[in-house]
């Protein structure tokens, strides 16, 4: 058994685990945070996506012991100050789910994806690697392709993410006066700020 | 993505205030916050975890089972095998008089036999204190077998297929005229063979069960499409009364047919809980789902069509071979749509079956029609090309007035209108028919079209509706929610019928203690519940009025219900006075009023079932009821690699009244997405030597991902079906039908190549 200390949704959790326990099982079975889902336990579906220090990972593919001292955000922790995260409400408005089983992973993944995009990370469909890609529907879909939705709510999910990214971009324009069309930096910043606040 | 809805006004009965509106799902908050609990997410003190060990041979007898290694893993509580498992009763025999007998996944009495019937059959269960210990220990169980010869190859066995017998629910063959002779005489004809592989549902939630015994009482948390079937099946297997079992299933993480039957995992979790005296949870591994839960049968189909030079069909032949397991499964209505879609002079449909030493096949979204429409609609496209006719024009020339196979009337049929709407939205007129004639840069562009078709069903549903003095309404019915938005739709219906705000209605579902609802299947749940719910609301208003009329102070005194309108939380004369339900109840000193439709007493259930059967048979004699539609797609094919990308989609559907424009569109889109997977990437690979599934995981079985799915434009005609409650026809399955054919036809248009063997992978286009 090993001692593992995780900061989960702002709370320090100390666990005594067998070293083979995945971060996903630690969250679901040991901490009772069942919002993070298990769809394959093999890194193939994305249902288990959580944020570690703001970056998205498949929690089924990692051992809990790897994350000692790191800050983990699960779906239970994405809302800030009693307000749902803008993506949560956008998913409802755009019907970005059916059964809801992939939804936690989609939302966490989208938060991480927006941060990656804001940081200038290109994707496989980005044409000019030097400049920041516009967050088009095609870019969103490419960047979200690690998160399967067997119910086929893909259109709603992409719409929800696009909506939040666009709203954040508008906010950014009004804040800075600099026009960056289609940018998602604002949304990502919002996400990471919520993260830091915990 | 806009939605077209309701050109025509709703019929009486639907006030239309809420019905039809794109209302957000009532469970959206729970599902987007992680608060929704699925079957494997109920905490219990002392919870133990179970994991399965699967056989590695297709047929044989266990000669030795070595469990010491597994038992030695710290935390392991039990290793249950056929040598030490308590006796269970065999699966009840199937009977149409007891629909829950259809719940049997396989006839194998797990761990009560040393016989192995398919490659992957569970041969041991390990129970441990933790999930990881159970999974690890399961890998340490060593089993030896005496292997028997097994028949596992579908293609090899195809010549030995036997004709499917007809029964009360399904018919294996039908004909009109001499279709073979008409085919031989036809000036223009095609005679084609199509094949489709096995598919697996791959709901993102793997099958999971949490089982808790309390003496002889059993509580089961299970993601299921039929809580009553799970309850009744477990009662039969464990020899306890159904009344002692509660099955709870408020959230199901996707199902698509795969969570209809009761499979090994459910039964063995209950067994493990009994053996260890602990609450036990088992979530199948993804591989475990493939090994123990059936998939869609593979198929081989022949479609032969003959037409005159005028483009009128003179002959339509559609035959199919599908597989069942020797231990279970059933025929699929592969030729169903071919009895209803075209006004051919002569028709022959015939379904045959091979029986293999494999896991049972099972229902998966539009069993039959999903693969049947692929063959029929691709063949129709081929014939249209031979006739030099636009494929839509060809279909319009052969659109029937009455059901082609038997001349019955259609309850509702607006396929022409669906094509007109779809063609307009898609821009079909911009298509140049010559294959390979359209390009976008280096991409070859193709446009294809196909008909969607799925019969509509209505099942028995018992409901209660309670109206309380605070004005709230509680609807209770044991129906199921796997993502269809059932609670939202039924709340809309109840709110309209009673004239109360949407927010005032709460719907309880997914629990076997509730009045027995329909299973989620056959696209029939919404209509089935709606029918009973409307009756209940009517009854409730009558009772309310009766209560009001007893009091001299009520403005409703002396009034009759048909002179009143239900609105603003009460009953009102138009435009004059009326009264709220709350006021009526308050005056009568009643906390609430409750009505029930259907009964779950023994006699009540029998009456309900008999009534259902009578209505089912009567309806079937009178009408042909179905949803239909037109699927339009545009593909881009890379001329060098053969890669196919779907770039545009329009689906125009005739699904009667739409209750919720948001959730209905989601169902239809979901079907189209699954159809895109079926067309281009999905295939369960079975080793023909030993019957073992070779790609039991999401890394090797390719379901569509975000990048594969363009914006899907879904539109519907909104014209109510006069024979269905509120005029609604189910939307759960029609969406997947026709999809694979539309894609195959578009690929042909882009490349000139006909691929008749799904999936259309790149190698088939090079
Ligand atoms: S559960 Fe982690 S990727 Fe599927
Ligand atoms: S909502 Fe069911 S898998 Fe995405």
mmCIF file of C-alpha atoms in Angstrom, chain A residues 18 20-21 25 28-29 34-35 37-40 42 44-45 47 75-76 88 91-93 95 97-101 103-104 106-107 137 141-142 144-145 147-148 150-152 154-155 157 159, chain B residues 1 24-25 28 31-34 36-38 41 49 131-132 200-202 204-206 252-254 256 281 283 286 482-483 662 666-667 669-670 674 682 703-707 709-712:
data_model
loop_
_atom_site.group_PDB
_atom_site.id
_atom_site.type_symbol
_atom_site.label_atom_id
_atom_site.label_comp_id
_atom_site.label_asym_id
_atom_site.label_seq_id
_atom_site.Cartn_x
_atom_site.Cartn_y
_atom_site.Cartn_z
ATOM 1 C CA UNK A 18 -2.454 -0.340 -3.719
ATOM 2 C CA UNK A 20 -1.923 -0.427 -9.177
ATOM 3 C CA UNK A 21 -5.054 1.673 -8.505
ATOM 4 C CA UNK A 25 -10.736 4.102 -9.602
ATOM 5 C CA UNK A 28 -14.791 6.759 -8.232
ATOM 6 C CA UNK A 29 -14.314 3.955 -5.753
ATOM 7 C CA UNK A 34 -18.612 9.037 -9.488
ATOM 8 C CA UNK A 35 -19.163 11.942 -11.850
ATOM 9 C CA UNK A 37 -17.063 7.822 -15.788
ATOM 10 C CA UNK A 38 -15.484 4.567 -16.834
ATOM 11 C CA UNK A 39 -16.292 3.592 -20.397
ATOM 12 C CA UNK A 40 -13.413 1.356 -21.381
ATOM 13 C CA UNK A 42 -8.263 1.463 -21.795
ATOM 14 C CA UNK A 44 -10.148 4.633 -25.861
ATOM 15 C CA UNK A 45 -13.301 6.572 -24.987
ATOM 16 C CA UNK A 47 -15.347 9.183 -20.477
ATOM 17 C CA UNK A 75 -16.811 17.361 -13.223
ATOM 18 C CA UNK A 76 -17.948 17.867 -9.625
ATOM 19 C CA UNK A 88 -22.480 23.000 -18.382
ATOM 20 C CA UNK A 91 -24.507 21.603 -22.995
ATOM 21 C CA UNK A 92 -28.057 21.734 -21.668
ATOM 22 C CA UNK A 93 -29.129 24.506 -24.018
ATOM 23 C CA UNK A 95 -28.660 19.321 -26.069
ATOM 24 C CA UNK A 97 -25.904 14.788 -24.438
ATOM 25 C CA UNK A 98 -28.479 12.058 -24.339
ATOM 26 C CA UNK A 99 -27.729 9.321 -21.827
ATOM 27 C CA UNK A 100 -25.245 11.603 -20.103
ATOM 28 C CA UNK A 101 -22.581 8.982 -19.585
ATOM 29 C CA UNK A 103 -20.882 14.097 -20.643
ATOM 30 C CA UNK A 104 -18.526 14.601 -17.705
ATOM 31 C CA UNK A 106 -16.806 15.822 -22.759
ATOM 32 C CA UNK A 107 -17.084 18.864 -20.510
ATOM 33 C CA UNK A 137 -16.395 23.627 -36.002
ATOM 34 C CA UNK A 141 -14.430 18.338 -33.679
ATOM 35 C CA UNK A 142 -10.840 17.341 -34.344
ATOM 36 C CA UNK A 144 -12.603 16.628 -29.199
ATOM 37 C CA UNK A 145 -12.216 13.358 -31.084
ATOM 38 C CA UNK A 147 -14.193 11.746 -26.419
ATOM 39 C CA UNK A 148 -16.671 9.250 -27.816
ATOM 40 C CA UNK A 150 -22.240 6.622 -28.664
ATOM 41 C CA UNK A 151 -25.569 8.403 -28.350
ATOM 42 C CA UNK A 152 -24.299 10.594 -31.168
ATOM 43 C CA UNK A 154 -21.759 15.274 -31.345
ATOM 44 C CA UNK A 155 -23.551 18.175 -33.058
ATOM 45 C CA UNK A 157 -21.560 19.095 -28.053
ATOM 46 C CA UNK A 159 -22.357 23.680 -30.804
ATOM 47 C CA UNK B 1 -29.163 23.397 -37.828
ATOM 48 C CA UNK B 24 -34.444 21.497 -22.267
ATOM 49 C CA UNK B 25 -34.199 18.068 -20.683
ATOM 50 C CA UNK B 28 -29.768 18.208 -17.768
ATOM 51 C CA UNK B 31 -26.165 14.833 -16.245
ATOM 52 C CA UNK B 32 -23.871 17.820 -16.750
ATOM 53 C CA UNK B 33 -22.726 18.029 -13.146
ATOM 54 C CA UNK B 34 -21.862 14.399 -12.503
ATOM 55 C CA UNK B 36 -26.667 11.524 -12.092
ATOM 56 C CA UNK B 37 -25.976 8.104 -10.623
ATOM 57 C CA UNK B 38 -25.647 5.093 -12.899
ATOM 58 C CA UNK B 41 -22.399 4.320 -8.595
ATOM 59 C CA UNK B 49 -16.470 -6.082 -6.372
ATOM 60 C CA UNK B 131 -12.141 -3.449 -8.002
ATOM 61 C CA UNK B 132 -8.479 -3.831 -8.858
ATOM 62 C CA UNK B 200 -21.879 -4.284 -31.156
ATOM 63 C CA UNK B 201 -23.841 -1.634 -29.294
ATOM 64 C CA UNK B 202 -20.930 -0.125 -27.408
ATOM 65 C CA UNK B 204 -20.346 4.084 -23.339
ATOM 66 C CA UNK B 205 -21.547 2.799 -19.973
ATOM 67 C CA UNK B 206 -20.457 -0.838 -19.795
ATOM 68 C CA UNK B 252 -28.848 4.177 -18.233
ATOM 69 C CA UNK B 253 -25.608 5.138 -19.929
ATOM 70 C CA UNK B 254 -26.715 4.215 -23.409
ATOM 71 C CA UNK B 256 -29.412 0.719 -28.061
ATOM 72 C CA UNK B 281 -20.954 -4.500 -7.751
ATOM 73 C CA UNK B 283 -19.076 -3.395 -13.992
ATOM 74 C CA UNK B 286 -15.318 -3.436 -22.198
ATOM 75 C CA UNK B 482 -31.282 5.934 -21.815
ATOM 76 C CA UNK B 483 -31.078 9.348 -23.378
ATOM 77 C CA UNK B 662 -34.901 19.007 -29.190
ATOM 78 C CA UNK B 666 -31.293 14.186 -30.940
ATOM 79 C CA UNK B 667 -32.722 10.693 -31.343
ATOM 80 C CA UNK B 669 -29.287 12.405 -35.252
ATOM 81 C CA UNK B 670 -28.060 9.697 -32.907
ATOM 82 C CA UNK B 674 -24.668 5.161 -35.599
ATOM 83 C CA UNK B 682 -18.033 -0.687 -37.530
ATOM 84 C CA UNK B 703 -17.441 3.927 -33.586
ATOM 85 C CA UNK B 704 -17.718 7.407 -35.106
ATOM 86 C CA UNK B 705 -15.867 10.194 -33.329
ATOM 87 C CA UNK B 706 -16.476 13.946 -33.343
ATOM 88 C CA UNK B 707 -14.336 14.436 -36.454
ATOM 89 C CA UNK B 709 -19.759 13.715 -37.922
ATOM 90 C CA UNK B 710 -20.716 16.864 -39.830
ATOM 91 C CA UNK B 711 -23.620 19.074 -38.781
ATOM 92 C CA UNK B 712 -26.703 16.927 -39.372
#
